[in-house]
Amino acid sequence: MTNYTGTGALVRLALRRDRVMIPIWLAAFVLSAYSSAAAVKGLYSTQLDLVKASETFNNATAVVALYGRIYDVTNPAGLALVKLGGLGGAFVALLSILLVVRHTRAEEEAGRQELLGATVLGRRAPLTAALIVAISTDLVLAVLTALALIGGGFDVVGSFAFGVGWGLTGIAFAGVAAITAQLTTTSRSANGLASIVLGVVYVLRAIGDTAGPGGPGWATWLSPIGWGQQLRPFASERWWVAVLPVALAVVLIPIGYVLVGRRDFAAGLLPDRLGPATASPSLRSSFALAWRLQRGSLYAWAAASGLMAVVMGNLATQLSGFLDSPETKE
C-alpha cells in the first residue's frame, strides 16, 4: 500500500457523482464561446465599423476593468470574446475550485472519506483524485472551446490559444484549492479562501489592464486571469505565457501534498476559534441563528452587488450612448 492507493477508484467515484454537474458546466462554457463567435459574424458591414466598436471598448475604463482589453481591434474575434476573456476565465477558475474542494474537504466534512479510509486508501489518494478530475475537466474544456470557436468561423491557432488560456487558468486555481482545502475544517471556508484569492487576482488584472502610461501595468502579470489574456488569442499569440500558469500549478500542488501530511484527518491547519461557553441573547430565536450562520454570505453578496453598481455607474457616466451601440447587442 502507498500514499496513492485507491486513486483510480476515487476518480471513478468522483466522475460518477459529477456526471451531471461537469457536463452542464462544460456545455455552458462551450455554448457561450460558440454563440459569441457566431454573433459577431456579419454584425459589422465594414472594417472601419469593427475598429470603432473595438476602440469603444478599449476607451471605456470600466469595461476594460470588468472584461479586459482587446489587443487587435481589426480582428472580430477580439470583440466577440472580450467578455469571455477575464470574466469567463474567472468562472473557469471557480469550477476548478469547486471540484477540488468538493472531492477533498467536503468529503471529510461529510464523513464519507472516513468510511472510505477504513478500506485500502492512501493518504494522498483523495487529493490526487480531485486534482485528476479538475485538471482533466480543464483540458477537455480547452479542447471543446477551441473546436467551438473554429466551428464559429475563427482561425485554428487563435481558437486553441483561447481554449488553452481558459484551461490553464483552471489548472492554476486547482492548485490554489489544493492548498485551501488543507487549511480549514469546512468546505465553505475552503471555497471562501480560494474565492478571495480569485477576487484579488481579478482586481490585479483589472488594475493592470486599466493602467495608463507609467501606471502599474505590471499588475496584470501578477494574475493568473491576466496570464490567460496575455496569451493574446487572435492577436499574434504569445505561447510562452502558457509557462506561467503551469509553473504556478507545479509549485502549489506539491505544497498541497505537503500540507496533507501535516494535519490530522478532518482537521485544518488554521486553528478553529473557540466560541463562548454560553450563547448570547442574540441567538435566542431561529431567525437569529439563521442570520448568524448566513451573515457572512450576505455581506459578501452585498459587497459584490455594490461593487457591480459602482462599475455600471462608472460605465454609464463614461459612455452616454453605450447601450445603443452594436457591440452591446451581440
Short mmCIF file of C-alpha atoms in Angstrom, two decimals:
data_model
loop_
_atom_site.label_atom_id
_atom_site.label_comp_id
_atom_site.label_asym_id
_atom_site.label_seq_id
_atom_site.Cartn_x
_atom_site.Cartn_y
_atom_site.Cartn_z
CA MET A 1 0.00 0.00 0.00
CA THR A 2 1.24 3.50 -0.92
CA ASN A 3 0.03 7.05 -0.33
CA TYR A 4 -1.77 6.91 -3.70
CA THR A 5 -3.52 3.55 -3.32
CA GLY A 6 -7.17 3.81 -4.32
CA THR A 7 -6.77 6.89 -6.50
CA GLY A 8 -8.34 5.22 -9.53
CA ALA A 9 -11.40 4.13 -7.57
CA LEU A 10 -11.85 7.65 -6.19
CA VAL A 11 -11.57 9.15 -9.68
CA ARG A 12 -14.31 6.83 -10.93
CA LEU A 13 -16.46 7.69 -7.92
CA ALA A 14 -15.97 11.43 -8.46
CA LEU A 15 -16.82 11.19 -12.15
CA ARG A 16 -19.94 9.22 -11.35
CA ARG A 17 -21.04 11.78 -8.76
CA ASP A 18 -20.31 14.66 -11.16
CA ARG A 19 -21.74 13.01 -14.27
CA VAL A 20 -24.40 15.74 -14.47
CA MET A 21 -22.61 18.76 -12.97
CA ILE A 22 -19.46 18.68 -15.10
CA PRO A 23 -21.25 18.28 -18.49
CA ILE A 24 -23.58 21.16 -17.61
CA TRP A 25 -20.66 23.44 -16.77
CA LEU A 26 -18.80 22.40 -19.92
CA ALA A 27 -21.86 22.92 -22.09
CA ALA A 28 -22.40 26.39 -20.63
CA PHE A 29 -18.82 27.44 -21.36
CA VAL A 30 -18.68 25.94 -24.85
CA LEU A 31 -22.06 27.31 -25.91
CA SER A 32 -21.11 30.75 -24.63
CA ALA A 33 -17.94 30.69 -26.72
CA TYR A 34 -19.73 29.47 -29.83
CA SER A 35 -22.61 31.92 -29.53
CA SER A 36 -20.21 34.82 -29.04
CA ALA A 37 -18.29 33.80 -32.16
CA ALA A 38 -21.44 33.37 -34.22
CA ALA A 39 -22.98 36.64 -33.03
CA VAL A 40 -20.21 38.86 -34.41
CA LYS A 41 -20.23 37.36 -37.90
CA GLY A 42 -21.96 39.84 -40.19
CA LEU A 43 -22.61 42.32 -37.37
CA TYR A 44 -20.27 44.95 -38.82
CA SER A 45 -20.52 45.76 -42.50
CA THR A 46 -17.07 47.37 -42.80
CA GLN A 47 -13.69 47.05 -41.18
CA LEU A 48 -13.98 50.65 -40.01
CA ASP A 49 -17.13 49.84 -38.03
CA LEU A 50 -15.37 46.93 -36.37
CA VAL A 51 -12.38 49.08 -35.40
CA LYS A 52 -14.63 51.80 -33.98
CA ALA A 53 -16.56 49.26 -31.91
CA SER A 54 -13.36 47.71 -30.55
CA GLU A 55 -11.88 51.09 -29.71
CA THR A 56 -15.10 52.00 -27.90
CA PHE A 57 -14.48 49.10 -25.55
CA ASN A 58 -10.82 49.92 -25.07
CA ASN A 59 -11.56 53.57 -24.31
CA ALA A 60 -14.06 52.73 -21.55
CA THR A 61 -12.11 52.19 -18.34
CA ALA A 62 -14.98 50.43 -16.57
CA VAL A 63 -15.44 47.99 -19.45
CA VAL A 64 -11.74 47.16 -19.60
CA ALA A 65 -11.66 46.66 -15.82
CA LEU A 66 -14.62 44.30 -15.99
CA TYR A 67 -13.78 42.29 -19.10
CA GLY A 68 -10.26 43.02 -20.29
CA ARG A 69 -8.66 44.72 -23.26
CA ILE A 70 -8.96 44.00 -26.99
CA TYR A 71 -5.42 43.63 -28.34
CA ASP A 72 -6.23 43.51 -32.05
CA VAL A 73 -9.03 45.91 -32.93
CA THR A 74 -9.06 44.73 -36.54
CA ASN A 75 -9.95 41.11 -35.68
CA PRO A 76 -13.64 40.40 -34.99
CA ALA A 77 -12.62 37.59 -32.62
CA GLY A 78 -11.21 40.12 -30.18
CA LEU A 79 -14.54 41.91 -29.90
CA ALA A 80 -16.52 38.66 -29.81
CA LEU A 81 -14.52 37.16 -26.95
CA VAL A 82 -13.59 40.19 -24.86
CA LYS A 83 -16.47 39.47 -22.47
CA LEU A 84 -15.31 35.88 -22.04
CA GLY A 85 -11.62 36.63 -21.54
CA GLY A 86 -11.31 37.86 -17.97
CA LEU A 87 -14.81 37.17 -16.68
CA GLY A 88 -15.03 33.75 -18.35
CA GLY A 89 -11.61 32.83 -17.02
CA ALA A 90 -12.78 33.67 -13.51
CA PHE A 91 -15.71 31.26 -13.85
CA VAL A 92 -13.40 28.53 -15.15
CA ALA A 93 -11.22 29.08 -12.09
CA LEU A 94 -14.31 28.85 -9.89
CA LEU A 95 -15.23 25.49 -11.43
CA SER A 96 -11.78 24.09 -10.58
CA ILE A 97 -12.03 25.39 -7.03
CA LEU A 98 -15.43 23.77 -6.52
CA LEU A 99 -14.30 20.42 -7.94
CA VAL A 100 -11.15 20.15 -5.82
CA VAL A 101 -12.84 21.20 -2.58
CA ARG A 102 -15.89 19.04 -3.30
CA HIS A 103 -13.79 15.87 -3.50
CA THR A 104 -11.40 16.66 -0.65
CA ARG A 105 -12.50 18.87 2.22
CA ALA A 106 -16.24 18.39 1.61
CA GLU A 107 -15.81 14.61 1.70
CA GLU A 108 -14.02 14.80 5.05
CA GLU A 109 -16.61 17.19 6.42
CA ALA A 110 -19.47 14.88 5.42
CA GLY A 111 -17.74 11.80 6.88
CA ARG A 112 -17.68 9.86 3.61
CA GLN A 113 -13.93 9.94 3.35
CA GLU A 114 -13.64 8.42 6.81
CA LEU A 115 -15.70 5.45 5.63
CA LEU A 116 -13.56 5.12 2.50
CA GLY A 117 -10.41 5.46 4.59
CA ALA A 118 -11.40 2.35 6.53
CA THR A 119 -10.68 0.41 3.33
CA VAL A 120 -7.42 0.31 1.37
CA LEU A 121 -6.95 4.02 0.69
CA GLY A 122 -3.73 6.03 0.63
CA ARG A 123 -3.32 9.32 2.48
CA ARG A 124 -2.79 11.33 -0.71
CA ALA A 125 -5.35 9.49 -2.85
CA PRO A 126 -8.30 11.88 -2.27
CA LEU A 127 -6.34 14.99 -3.23
CA THR A 128 -4.80 13.21 -6.22
CA ALA A 129 -8.20 12.04 -7.44
CA ALA A 130 -9.68 15.52 -7.03
CA LEU A 131 -6.82 17.09 -8.99
CA ILE A 132 -7.11 14.50 -11.76
CA VAL A 133 -10.82 15.23 -12.13
CA ALA A 134 -10.37 19.01 -12.06
CA ILE A 135 -7.38 19.12 -14.41
CA SER A 136 -8.99 16.66 -16.84
CA THR A 137 -12.10 18.82 -16.89
CA ASP A 138 -9.99 21.89 -17.66
CA LEU A 139 -8.18 20.11 -20.50
CA VAL A 140 -11.45 18.87 -22.01
CA LEU A 141 -12.84 22.39 -21.72
CA ALA A 142 -9.82 23.80 -23.55
CA VAL A 143 -10.26 21.42 -26.48
CA LEU A 144 -14.04 21.77 -26.72
CA THR A 145 -13.84 25.56 -26.55
CA ALA A 146 -11.26 25.65 -29.32
CA LEU A 147 -13.42 23.40 -31.52
CA ALA A 148 -16.47 25.55 -30.81
CA LEU A 149 -14.64 28.71 -31.86
CA ILE A 150 -13.36 27.02 -35.01
CA GLY A 151 -16.92 25.95 -35.75
CA GLY A 152 -17.96 29.58 -35.25
CA GLY A 153 -15.65 30.65 -38.06
CA PHE A 154 -12.48 31.73 -36.21
CA ASP A 155 -8.96 30.63 -37.13
CA VAL A 156 -7.47 27.48 -35.63
CA VAL A 157 -4.42 28.96 -33.89
CA GLY A 158 -6.32 31.73 -32.14
CA SER A 159 -9.12 29.34 -31.15
CA PHE A 160 -6.72 26.94 -29.47
CA ALA A 161 -4.90 29.83 -27.79
CA PHE A 162 -8.17 30.98 -26.24
CA GLY A 163 -9.06 27.45 -25.15
CA VAL A 164 -5.60 26.92 -23.67
CA GLY A 165 -5.92 30.19 -21.76
CA TRP A 166 -9.15 29.02 -20.16
CA GLY A 167 -7.80 25.55 -19.39
CA LEU A 168 -4.55 26.72 -17.83
CA THR A 169 -6.37 29.27 -15.69
CA GLY A 170 -8.47 26.45 -14.28
CA ILE A 171 -5.41 24.28 -13.64
CA ALA A 172 -3.67 27.09 -11.76
CA PHE A 173 -6.67 27.51 -9.45
CA ALA A 174 -6.90 23.78 -8.90
CA GLY A 175 -3.53 24.25 -7.22
CA VAL A 176 -4.92 27.11 -5.13
CA ALA A 177 -7.85 24.95 -3.99
CA ALA A 178 -5.47 22.08 -3.17
CA ILE A 179 -3.95 24.34 -0.51
CA THR A 180 -7.09 26.00 0.87
CA ALA A 181 -8.71 22.57 1.29
CA GLN A 182 -5.98 21.74 3.82
CA LEU A 183 -6.23 24.97 5.79
CA THR A 184 -9.80 24.91 7.07
CA THR A 185 -12.21 22.38 8.56
CA THR A 186 -15.20 23.19 6.34
CA SER A 187 -15.73 23.19 2.60
CA ARG A 188 -17.41 26.59 2.78
CA SER A 189 -14.30 28.12 4.33
CA ALA A 190 -12.03 26.40 1.81
CA ASN A 191 -14.13 27.68 -1.09
CA GLY A 192 -14.24 31.09 0.53
CA LEU A 193 -10.46 31.36 0.90
CA ALA A 194 -9.89 30.25 -2.69
CA SER A 195 -12.55 32.70 -3.89
CA ILE A 196 -10.81 35.52 -2.04
CA VAL A 197 -7.60 34.67 -3.90
CA LEU A 198 -9.59 34.66 -7.14
CA GLY A 199 -11.06 38.06 -6.34
CA VAL A 200 -7.66 39.53 -5.53
CA VAL A 201 -6.04 38.34 -8.76
CA TYR A 202 -9.06 39.53 -10.75
CA VAL A 203 -8.66 43.00 -9.26
CA LEU A 204 -4.93 42.90 -10.03
CA ARG A 205 -5.78 42.07 -13.63
CA ALA A 206 -8.24 44.97 -13.77
CA ILE A 207 -5.68 47.39 -12.32
CA GLY A 208 -3.05 46.33 -14.81
CA ASP A 209 -5.38 46.48 -17.82
CA THR A 210 -6.64 49.96 -16.97
CA ALA A 211 -3.26 51.45 -16.07
CA GLY A 212 -2.11 54.29 -18.24
CA PRO A 213 1.42 55.07 -19.39
CA GLY A 214 3.71 54.89 -16.38
CA GLY A 215 0.99 53.22 -14.32
CA PRO A 216 1.00 49.79 -12.64
CA GLY A 217 0.55 47.82 -15.84
CA TRP A 218 2.74 45.13 -14.29
CA ALA A 219 -0.18 44.17 -12.02
CA THR A 220 -1.62 42.10 -14.86
CA TRP A 221 1.41 39.82 -14.68
CA LEU A 222 0.64 39.01 -11.04
CA SER A 223 -2.70 37.47 -12.01
CA PRO A 224 -3.40 34.02 -13.50
CA ILE A 225 -6.52 35.59 -15.03
CA GLY A 226 -4.29 38.13 -16.70
CA TRP A 227 -1.96 35.41 -17.94
CA GLY A 228 -4.82 33.79 -19.83
CA GLN A 229 -5.48 37.07 -21.62
CA GLN A 230 -1.80 37.78 -22.18
CA LEU A 231 -1.64 34.70 -24.38
CA ARG A 232 -3.19 37.19 -26.83
CA PRO A 233 -5.59 34.87 -28.70
CA PHE A 234 -6.24 36.18 -32.22
CA ALA A 235 -3.63 38.92 -31.68
CA SER A 236 -0.20 37.48 -32.50
CA GLU A 237 -0.35 34.71 -29.89
CA ARG A 238 2.37 34.64 -27.24
CA TRP A 239 2.61 30.96 -26.36
CA TRP A 240 5.44 31.43 -23.87
CA VAL A 241 2.94 32.93 -21.42
CA ALA A 242 1.44 29.44 -21.01
CA VAL A 243 4.51 28.55 -18.93
CA LEU A 244 3.35 30.85 -16.11
CA PRO A 245 0.13 29.09 -15.01
CA VAL A 246 1.79 25.70 -15.47
CA ALA A 247 4.68 26.80 -13.26
CA LEU A 248 2.24 28.11 -10.63
CA ALA A 249 0.39 24.79 -10.55
CA VAL A 250 3.69 22.91 -10.31
CA VAL A 251 4.55 24.98 -7.22
CA LEU A 252 1.15 24.97 -5.49
CA ILE A 253 0.16 21.32 -5.92
CA PRO A 254 3.23 19.90 -4.11
CA ILE A 255 2.58 22.36 -1.30
CA GLY A 256 -0.91 20.92 -1.04
CA TYR A 257 0.54 17.42 -0.72
CA VAL A 258 2.94 18.57 1.99
CA LEU A 259 0.08 20.11 3.96
CA VAL A 260 -1.94 16.88 3.70
CA GLY A 261 0.79 15.10 5.64
CA ARG A 262 0.99 17.81 8.29
CA ARG A 263 -2.59 17.78 9.52
CA ASP A 264 -4.87 15.29 11.18
CA PHE A 265 -7.78 13.77 9.34
CA ALA A 266 -10.82 16.12 9.26
CA ALA A 267 -8.71 18.89 10.82
CA GLY A 268 -7.40 22.06 9.26
CA LEU A 269 -4.06 23.77 9.66
CA LEU A 270 -5.74 27.02 10.65
CA PRO A 271 -6.90 26.66 14.26
CA ASP A 272 -10.61 26.88 14.99
CA ARG A 273 -11.60 29.84 17.11
CA LEU A 274 -13.19 28.80 20.38
CA GLY A 275 -16.64 30.22 20.99
CA PRO A 276 -18.14 31.38 24.28
CA ALA A 277 -19.35 28.78 26.77
CA THR A 278 -22.91 30.12 26.63
CA ALA A 279 -24.91 31.58 23.76
CA SER A 280 -25.51 35.30 23.67
CA PRO A 281 -29.04 36.75 23.94
CA SER A 282 -28.91 37.48 20.21
CA LEU A 283 -29.22 33.75 19.48
CA ARG A 284 -32.49 33.15 21.29
CA SER A 285 -34.60 32.70 18.14
CA SER A 286 -34.39 30.59 14.98
CA PHE A 287 -34.22 33.76 12.90
CA ALA A 288 -31.22 34.98 14.92
CA LEU A 289 -29.45 31.67 14.40
CA ALA A 290 -30.13 31.75 10.65
CA TRP A 291 -28.79 35.30 10.49
CA ARG A 292 -25.66 34.32 12.42
CA LEU A 293 -24.96 31.42 10.05
CA GLN A 294 -25.64 33.30 6.82
CA ARG A 295 -24.45 36.81 7.59
CA GLY A 296 -21.02 36.25 6.05
CA SER A 297 -22.52 35.22 2.72
CA LEU A 298 -25.00 38.09 2.83
CA TYR A 299 -22.23 40.61 3.49
CA ALA A 300 -20.18 39.18 0.62
CA TRP A 301 -23.09 39.31 -1.82
CA ALA A 302 -23.97 42.85 -0.71
CA ALA A 303 -20.36 43.96 -1.26
CA ALA A 304 -20.25 42.31 -4.69
CA SER A 305 -23.55 43.92 -5.67
CA GLY A 306 -22.31 47.31 -4.50
CA LEU A 307 -19.09 46.92 -6.49
CA MET A 308 -21.06 45.97 -9.59
CA ALA A 309 -23.28 49.01 -9.13
CA VAL A 310 -20.21 51.26 -8.95
CA VAL A 311 -18.79 49.72 -12.13
CA MET A 312 -22.06 50.08 -14.02
CA GLY A 313 -22.49 53.64 -12.79
CA ASN A 314 -18.97 54.49 -13.90
CA LEU A 315 -19.69 52.97 -17.28
CA ALA A 316 -22.88 54.99 -17.69
CA THR A 317 -21.10 58.26 -16.94
CA GLN A 318 -18.29 57.49 -19.39
CA LEU A 319 -20.40 56.50 -22.38
CA SER A 320 -23.86 58.00 -22.52
CA GLY A 321 -24.79 56.12 -25.66
CA PHE A 322 -23.01 52.88 -24.87
CA LEU A 323 -26.12 50.71 -24.51
CA ASP A 324 -27.26 51.65 -28.02
CA SER A 325 -24.00 50.64 -29.71
CA PRO A 326 -23.93 47.45 -31.84
CA GLU A 327 -21.25 45.72 -29.76
CA THR A 328 -23.53 45.59 -26.68
CA LYS A 329 -26.20 43.76 -28.64
CA GLU A 330 -24.14 40.75 -29.67
#
